[in-house]
Amino acid sequence: MGLGIDNRHRIAKRAAQEIENGMIVNLGIGIPSLIPNYVPSAIAVMFHAENGIVGIGPSPLEGQEDENACNAAGYPITTLSGSSYCDSAIAFGMIRKGYVDMTILGALEVSEQGDLANWIVPGKRVSGMGGAMELAQKVKKVVVLMNHTNKNGEPKLVKTCSLPLTAKRCVDLIITDRAVLKIEKNHLLLIEVMSPYTVEDVLQATDATVELSDSIKIIP
C-alpha cells in the first residue's frame, strides 16, 4: 500500500529536522522532493540534484512552473538566490569527491546492518540506478524515507536484504510512516514513534533486531 499525501508530508517535515546550517544536501525522488517546503528560513542549505542544480527551493505554485527548471526526477522546482547550474558529470563529481553532506532517498529494503536496496525489483523494468550507488557510498550521511511495510504488508526493515543491494552498511537514519530509527552497531535503535502507532506496532512490522531508546519520542 502506498503512502497517503498527509503521511508523505509528515515524513518530509521530520526529515527536514536533520538538515543543519550550511549543508549541501542531495534529495531523491518522491518524498524527499517535498523537504524544501519544510526547511526553516533561518537554515541556509543548498539542495543538490544529479541533473546539475545546486540550490533548489520550495515547489512552485501551480501555474508558476518553469518548464526549464526541474529536479532529477523531472518535477518542477524553484531555485534560491546563489543557486547554480552545471552538467551532470560535475554534479556526480561533487558526490564522488565527498562534497555532499547528506543524501535523503527512498528504499525498497534496509537491513539491520544498514545495507540499502533501493534500485531494482528483479523481473521489473526500471530506468536505471541513477545516482543511488554513488550517493550511498560517498555522501557523509544517508537518510532513508519510506513506508514501514511494502504493498503486501511485509516488513521493509529486515535482518538481511533479499533484493539486490545498492550499497552495504551505508544507512545512518530511517524515517518511516511509523517510526524513526538509527543504525547502531548492526541493529536498529528506535528513537521516535509516529502517532497513532505504538512501540508494539513498530516492532510487529519490523523483521530486524530493534533496541529501544531510553527516551522514545512520540511524534503527533
mmCIF file of C-alpha atoms in Angstrom:
data_model
loop_
_atom_site.group_PDB
_atom_site.id
_atom_site.type_symbol
_atom_site.label_atom_id
_atom_site.label_comp_id
_atom_site.label_asym_id
_atom_site.label_seq_id
_atom_site.Cartn_x
_atom_site.Cartn_y
_atom_site.Cartn_z
ATOM 1 C CA MET A 1 0.000 0.000 0.000
ATOM 2 C CA GLY A 2 1.322 3.445 -0.886
ATOM 3 C CA LEU A 3 1.576 6.368 1.488
ATOM 4 C CA GLY A 4 -1.195 8.958 1.672
ATOM 5 C CA ILE A 5 -0.280 12.569 0.984
ATOM 6 C CA ASP A 6 -0.531 13.545 4.668
ATOM 7 C CA ASN A 7 1.917 10.806 5.707
ATOM 8 C CA ARG A 8 4.308 11.780 2.920
ATOM 9 C CA HIS A 9 4.357 15.368 4.108
ATOM 10 C CA ARG A 10 4.757 14.335 7.751
ATOM 11 C CA ILE A 11 7.790 12.220 6.871
ATOM 12 C CA ALA A 12 9.266 15.078 4.805
ATOM 13 C CA LYS A 13 8.700 17.528 7.671
ATOM 14 C CA ARG A 14 10.511 15.213 10.109
ATOM 15 C CA ALA A 15 13.367 14.682 7.652
ATOM 16 C CA ALA A 16 13.848 18.445 7.343
ATOM 17 C CA GLN A 17 14.878 18.475 11.009
ATOM 18 C CA GLU A 18 18.062 16.581 10.064
ATOM 19 C CA ILE A 19 19.296 19.484 7.949
ATOM 20 C CA GLU A 20 21.894 21.774 9.507
ATOM 21 C CA ASN A 21 23.009 25.244 8.511
ATOM 22 C CA GLY A 22 25.497 25.332 5.651
ATOM 23 C CA MET A 23 24.854 21.796 4.366
ATOM 24 C CA ILE A 24 24.783 20.615 0.767
ATOM 25 C CA VAL A 25 22.002 18.001 0.626
ATOM 26 C CA ASN A 26 21.010 15.682 -2.205
ATOM 27 C CA LEU A 27 17.321 14.838 -2.476
ATOM 28 C CA GLY A 28 15.994 11.668 -4.077
ATOM 29 C CA ILE A 29 12.703 11.364 -5.944
ATOM 30 C CA GLY A 30 9.355 11.023 -4.191
ATOM 31 C CA ILE A 31 9.007 12.087 -0.546
ATOM 32 C CA PRO A 32 12.477 13.725 -0.352
ATOM 33 C CA SER A 33 11.445 16.251 -3.009
ATOM 34 C CA LEU A 34 8.910 17.686 -0.515
ATOM 35 C CA ILE A 35 11.579 18.570 2.058
ATOM 36 C CA PRO A 36 12.432 22.097 0.791
ATOM 37 C CA ASN A 37 8.901 23.121 1.782
ATOM 38 C CA TYR A 38 9.710 22.444 5.451
ATOM 39 C CA VAL A 39 13.177 23.903 5.966
ATOM 40 C CA PRO A 40 13.100 26.962 8.288
ATOM 41 C CA SER A 41 14.133 30.207 6.609
ATOM 42 C CA ALA A 42 16.935 30.607 9.160
ATOM 43 C CA ILE A 43 18.650 27.465 7.823
ATOM 44 C CA ALA A 44 20.952 28.083 4.868
ATOM 45 C CA VAL A 45 21.068 24.877 2.808
ATOM 46 C CA MET A 46 21.855 24.131 -0.822
ATOM 47 C CA PHE A 47 19.849 21.230 -2.242
ATOM 48 C CA HIS A 48 21.715 19.275 -4.892
ATOM 49 C CA ALA A 49 20.314 17.251 -7.805
ATOM 50 C CA GLU A 50 22.219 14.899 -10.120
ATOM 51 C CA ASN A 51 20.873 16.591 -13.237
ATOM 52 C CA GLY A 52 23.025 19.617 -12.422
ATOM 53 C CA ILE A 53 21.366 22.017 -9.978
ATOM 54 C CA VAL A 54 22.655 23.251 -6.625
ATOM 55 C CA GLY A 55 20.223 25.496 -4.769
ATOM 56 C CA ILE A 56 16.738 24.016 -5.152
ATOM 57 C CA GLY A 57 13.963 25.925 -3.376
ATOM 58 C CA PRO A 58 10.350 25.090 -2.452
ATOM 59 C CA SER A 59 7.978 23.617 -5.021
ATOM 60 C CA PRO A 60 6.461 26.252 -7.344
ATOM 61 C CA LEU A 61 2.813 27.190 -7.049
ATOM 62 C CA GLU A 62 0.509 25.654 -9.616
ATOM 63 C CA GLY A 63 0.633 27.684 -12.789
ATOM 64 C CA GLN A 64 4.033 29.208 -11.920
ATOM 65 C CA GLU A 65 6.196 26.267 -13.020
ATOM 66 C CA ASP A 66 9.218 26.893 -15.245
ATOM 67 C CA GLU A 67 9.455 24.129 -17.858
ATOM 68 C CA ASN A 68 13.241 24.513 -17.895
ATOM 69 C CA ALA A 69 13.710 24.107 -14.129
ATOM 70 C CA CYS A 70 13.261 20.590 -12.763
ATOM 71 C CA ASN A 71 14.889 18.124 -10.383
ATOM 72 C CA ALA A 72 16.470 14.782 -11.303
ATOM 73 C CA ALA A 73 13.010 13.161 -11.447
ATOM 74 C CA GLY A 74 11.723 15.799 -13.866
ATOM 75 C CA TYR A 75 9.417 17.566 -11.399
ATOM 76 C CA PRO A 76 9.263 21.385 -11.416
ATOM 77 C CA ILE A 77 11.314 23.306 -8.870
ATOM 78 C CA THR A 78 12.212 26.813 -7.848
ATOM 79 C CA THR A 79 15.763 27.983 -7.219
ATOM 80 C CA LEU A 80 17.243 30.042 -4.404
ATOM 81 C CA SER A 81 19.466 33.099 -4.522
ATOM 82 C CA GLY A 82 23.006 31.872 -5.142
ATOM 83 C CA SER A 83 21.916 28.705 -6.931
ATOM 84 C CA SER A 84 23.961 27.388 -9.824
ATOM 85 C CA TYR A 85 23.705 25.029 -12.778
ATOM 86 C CA CYS A 86 26.247 22.540 -14.067
ATOM 87 C CA ASP A 87 26.328 19.456 -16.267
ATOM 88 C CA SER A 88 25.543 16.024 -14.833
ATOM 89 C CA ALA A 89 29.215 14.987 -14.837
ATOM 90 C CA ILE A 90 30.101 17.816 -12.445
ATOM 91 C CA ALA A 91 27.055 17.042 -10.289
ATOM 92 C CA PHE A 92 28.255 13.440 -9.952
ATOM 93 C CA GLY A 93 31.817 14.658 -9.387
ATOM 94 C CA MET A 94 30.589 16.596 -6.339
ATOM 95 C CA ILE A 95 29.139 13.355 -4.960
ATOM 96 C CA ARG A 96 32.206 11.220 -5.659
ATOM 97 C CA LYS A 97 34.590 13.775 -4.139
ATOM 98 C CA GLY A 98 32.592 13.876 -0.898
ATOM 99 C CA TYR A 99 31.310 17.440 -1.194
ATOM 100 C CA VAL A 100 27.693 16.446 -0.449
ATOM 101 C CA ASP A 101 26.948 16.361 3.276
ATOM 102 C CA MET A 102 23.772 14.304 3.256
ATOM 103 C CA THR A 103 21.526 12.385 0.894
ATOM 104 C CA ILE A 104 17.850 11.739 1.614
ATOM 105 C CA LEU A 105 16.388 8.981 -0.523
ATOM 106 C CA GLY A 106 13.844 6.178 -0.685
ATOM 107 C CA ALA A 107 14.342 2.439 -0.244
ATOM 108 C CA LEU A 108 12.791 -0.924 -1.022
ATOM 109 C CA GLU A 109 14.569 -2.613 1.903
ATOM 110 C CA VAL A 110 17.057 -1.693 4.624
ATOM 111 C CA SER A 111 18.833 -4.316 6.726
ATOM 112 C CA GLU A 112 19.694 -4.064 10.420
ATOM 113 C CA GLN A 113 23.337 -3.603 9.386
ATOM 114 C CA GLY A 114 22.420 -0.554 7.295
ATOM 115 C CA ASP A 115 22.563 -2.273 3.898
ATOM 116 C CA LEU A 116 20.467 -0.440 1.299
ATOM 117 C CA ALA A 117 18.383 -1.947 -1.526
ATOM 118 C CA ASN A 118 16.603 0.750 -3.482
ATOM 119 C CA TRP A 119 17.140 0.406 -7.190
ATOM 120 C CA ILE A 120 15.516 -2.727 -8.633
ATOM 121 C CA VAL A 121 13.000 -5.500 -8.090
ATOM 122 C CA PRO A 122 14.191 -8.487 -10.164
ATOM 123 C CA GLY A 123 11.969 -9.049 -13.169
ATOM 124 C CA LYS A 124 10.647 -5.497 -13.297
ATOM 125 C CA ARG A 125 11.785 -2.849 -15.744
ATOM 126 C CA VAL A 126 13.479 0.239 -14.311
ATOM 127 C CA SER A 127 15.107 3.243 -15.933
ATOM 128 C CA GLY A 128 18.416 2.599 -14.143
ATOM 129 C CA MET A 129 20.178 3.012 -10.837
ATOM 130 C CA GLY A 130 20.670 6.756 -11.261
ATOM 131 C CA GLY A 131 22.941 8.258 -8.614
ATOM 132 C CA ALA A 132 21.968 5.917 -5.783
ATOM 133 C CA MET A 133 25.184 3.881 -5.727
ATOM 134 C CA GLU A 134 27.484 6.906 -5.636
ATOM 135 C CA LEU A 135 25.317 8.708 -3.093
ATOM 136 C CA ALA A 136 25.110 5.728 -0.749
ATOM 137 C CA GLN A 137 28.879 5.195 -0.793
ATOM 138 C CA LYS A 138 30.272 8.724 -0.886
ATOM 139 C CA VAL A 139 27.903 11.064 0.968
ATOM 140 C CA LYS A 140 28.663 11.740 4.638
ATOM 141 C CA LYS A 141 25.175 10.872 5.964
ATOM 142 C CA VAL A 142 22.483 8.680 4.384
ATOM 143 C CA VAL A 143 18.859 9.155 5.456
ATOM 144 C CA VAL A 144 16.138 6.828 4.142
ATOM 145 C CA LEU A 145 12.455 7.811 3.876
ATOM 146 C CA MET A 146 9.947 5.060 3.174
ATOM 147 C CA ASN A 147 6.805 3.187 4.082
ATOM 148 C CA HIS A 148 7.434 0.815 7.002
ATOM 149 C CA THR A 149 5.923 -2.110 5.071
ATOM 150 C CA ASN A 150 5.537 -2.966 1.403
ATOM 151 C CA LYS A 151 2.263 -3.141 -0.531
ATOM 152 C CA ASN A 152 1.697 -6.664 0.798
ATOM 153 C CA GLY A 153 2.133 -5.562 4.407
ATOM 154 C CA GLU A 154 5.555 -7.214 4.693
ATOM 155 C CA PRO A 155 8.413 -5.503 6.615
ATOM 156 C CA LYS A 156 10.868 -3.386 4.665
ATOM 157 C CA LEU A 157 13.219 -3.231 7.666
ATOM 158 C CA VAL A 158 14.783 -6.687 7.646
ATOM 159 C CA LYS A 159 17.626 -8.757 9.061
ATOM 160 C CA THR A 160 19.093 -9.297 5.604
ATOM 161 C CA CYS A 161 18.015 -7.688 2.340
ATOM 162 C CA SER A 162 16.516 -10.084 -0.209
ATOM 163 C CA LEU A 163 16.699 -7.574 -3.064
ATOM 164 C CA PRO A 164 19.895 -6.583 -4.940
ATOM 165 C CA LEU A 165 21.944 -4.167 -2.843
ATOM 166 C CA THR A 166 22.729 -0.598 -3.761
ATOM 167 C CA ALA A 167 25.463 -0.406 -1.099
ATOM 168 C CA LYS A 168 26.437 -2.143 2.140
ATOM 169 C CA ARG A 169 26.408 -0.617 5.632
ATOM 170 C CA CYS A 170 25.667 2.886 4.388
ATOM 171 C CA VAL A 171 22.366 3.940 6.024
ATOM 172 C CA ASP A 172 22.528 6.163 9.120
ATOM 173 C CA LEU A 173 18.869 7.049 9.789
ATOM 174 C CA ILE A 174 15.468 5.707 8.680
ATOM 175 C CA ILE A 175 12.212 7.684 8.810
ATOM 176 C CA THR A 176 9.008 5.787 8.018
ATOM 177 C CA ASP A 177 5.293 6.390 8.381
ATOM 178 C CA ARG A 178 5.550 4.641 11.770
ATOM 179 C CA ALA A 179 8.904 5.469 13.328
ATOM 180 C CA VAL A 180 12.385 6.982 13.286
ATOM 181 C CA LEU A 181 15.288 4.577 13.764
ATOM 182 C CA LYS A 182 19.065 4.857 13.830
ATOM 183 C CA ILE A 183 21.525 2.201 12.700
ATOM 184 C CA GLU A 184 23.834 1.414 15.607
ATOM 185 C CA LYS A 185 26.304 -1.490 15.774
ATOM 186 C CA ASN A 186 24.407 -3.884 13.490
ATOM 187 C CA HIS A 187 20.958 -3.230 14.921
ATOM 188 C CA LEU A 188 18.172 -0.675 14.755
ATOM 189 C CA LEU A 189 17.645 1.794 17.582
ATOM 190 C CA LEU A 190 14.052 3.030 17.861
ATOM 191 C CA ILE A 191 14.120 6.703 18.871
ATOM 192 C CA GLU A 192 10.735 8.075 17.757
ATOM 193 C CA VAL A 193 7.256 6.714 17.044
ATOM 194 C CA MET A 194 4.731 8.344 14.729
ATOM 195 C CA SER A 195 1.278 8.665 16.334
ATOM 196 C CA PRO A 196 -1.149 6.852 16.297
ATOM 197 C CA TYR A 197 1.245 3.906 16.103
ATOM 198 C CA THR A 198 2.755 2.410 19.251
ATOM 199 C CA VAL A 199 6.112 0.827 20.006
ATOM 200 C CA GLU A 200 4.425 -2.578 19.747
ATOM 201 C CA ASP A 201 3.047 -1.690 16.291
ATOM 202 C CA VAL A 202 6.535 -0.772 15.098
ATOM 203 C CA LEU A 203 8.130 -3.957 16.447
ATOM 204 C CA GLN A 204 5.451 -6.170 14.896
ATOM 205 C CA ALA A 205 6.017 -4.577 11.486
ATOM 206 C CA THR A 206 9.816 -4.917 11.650
ATOM 207 C CA ASP A 207 11.780 -8.063 10.771
ATOM 208 C CA ALA A 208 15.077 -6.945 12.271
ATOM 209 C CA THR A 209 16.813 -6.582 15.617
ATOM 210 C CA VAL A 210 15.453 -3.461 17.312
ATOM 211 C CA GLU A 211 16.596 -1.909 20.575
ATOM 212 C CA LEU A 212 14.555 0.765 22.314
ATOM 213 C CA SER A 213 15.974 4.169 23.162
ATOM 214 C CA ASP A 214 15.838 5.165 26.838
ATOM 215 C CA SER A 215 13.585 8.060 25.849
ATOM 216 C CA ILE A 216 11.358 7.361 22.846
ATOM 217 C CA LYS A 217 9.692 10.497 21.487
ATOM 218 C CA ILE A 218 6.108 10.376 20.216
ATOM 219 C CA ILE A 219 5.541 12.466 17.071
ATOM 220 C CA PRO A 220 1.960 13.851 16.975
#
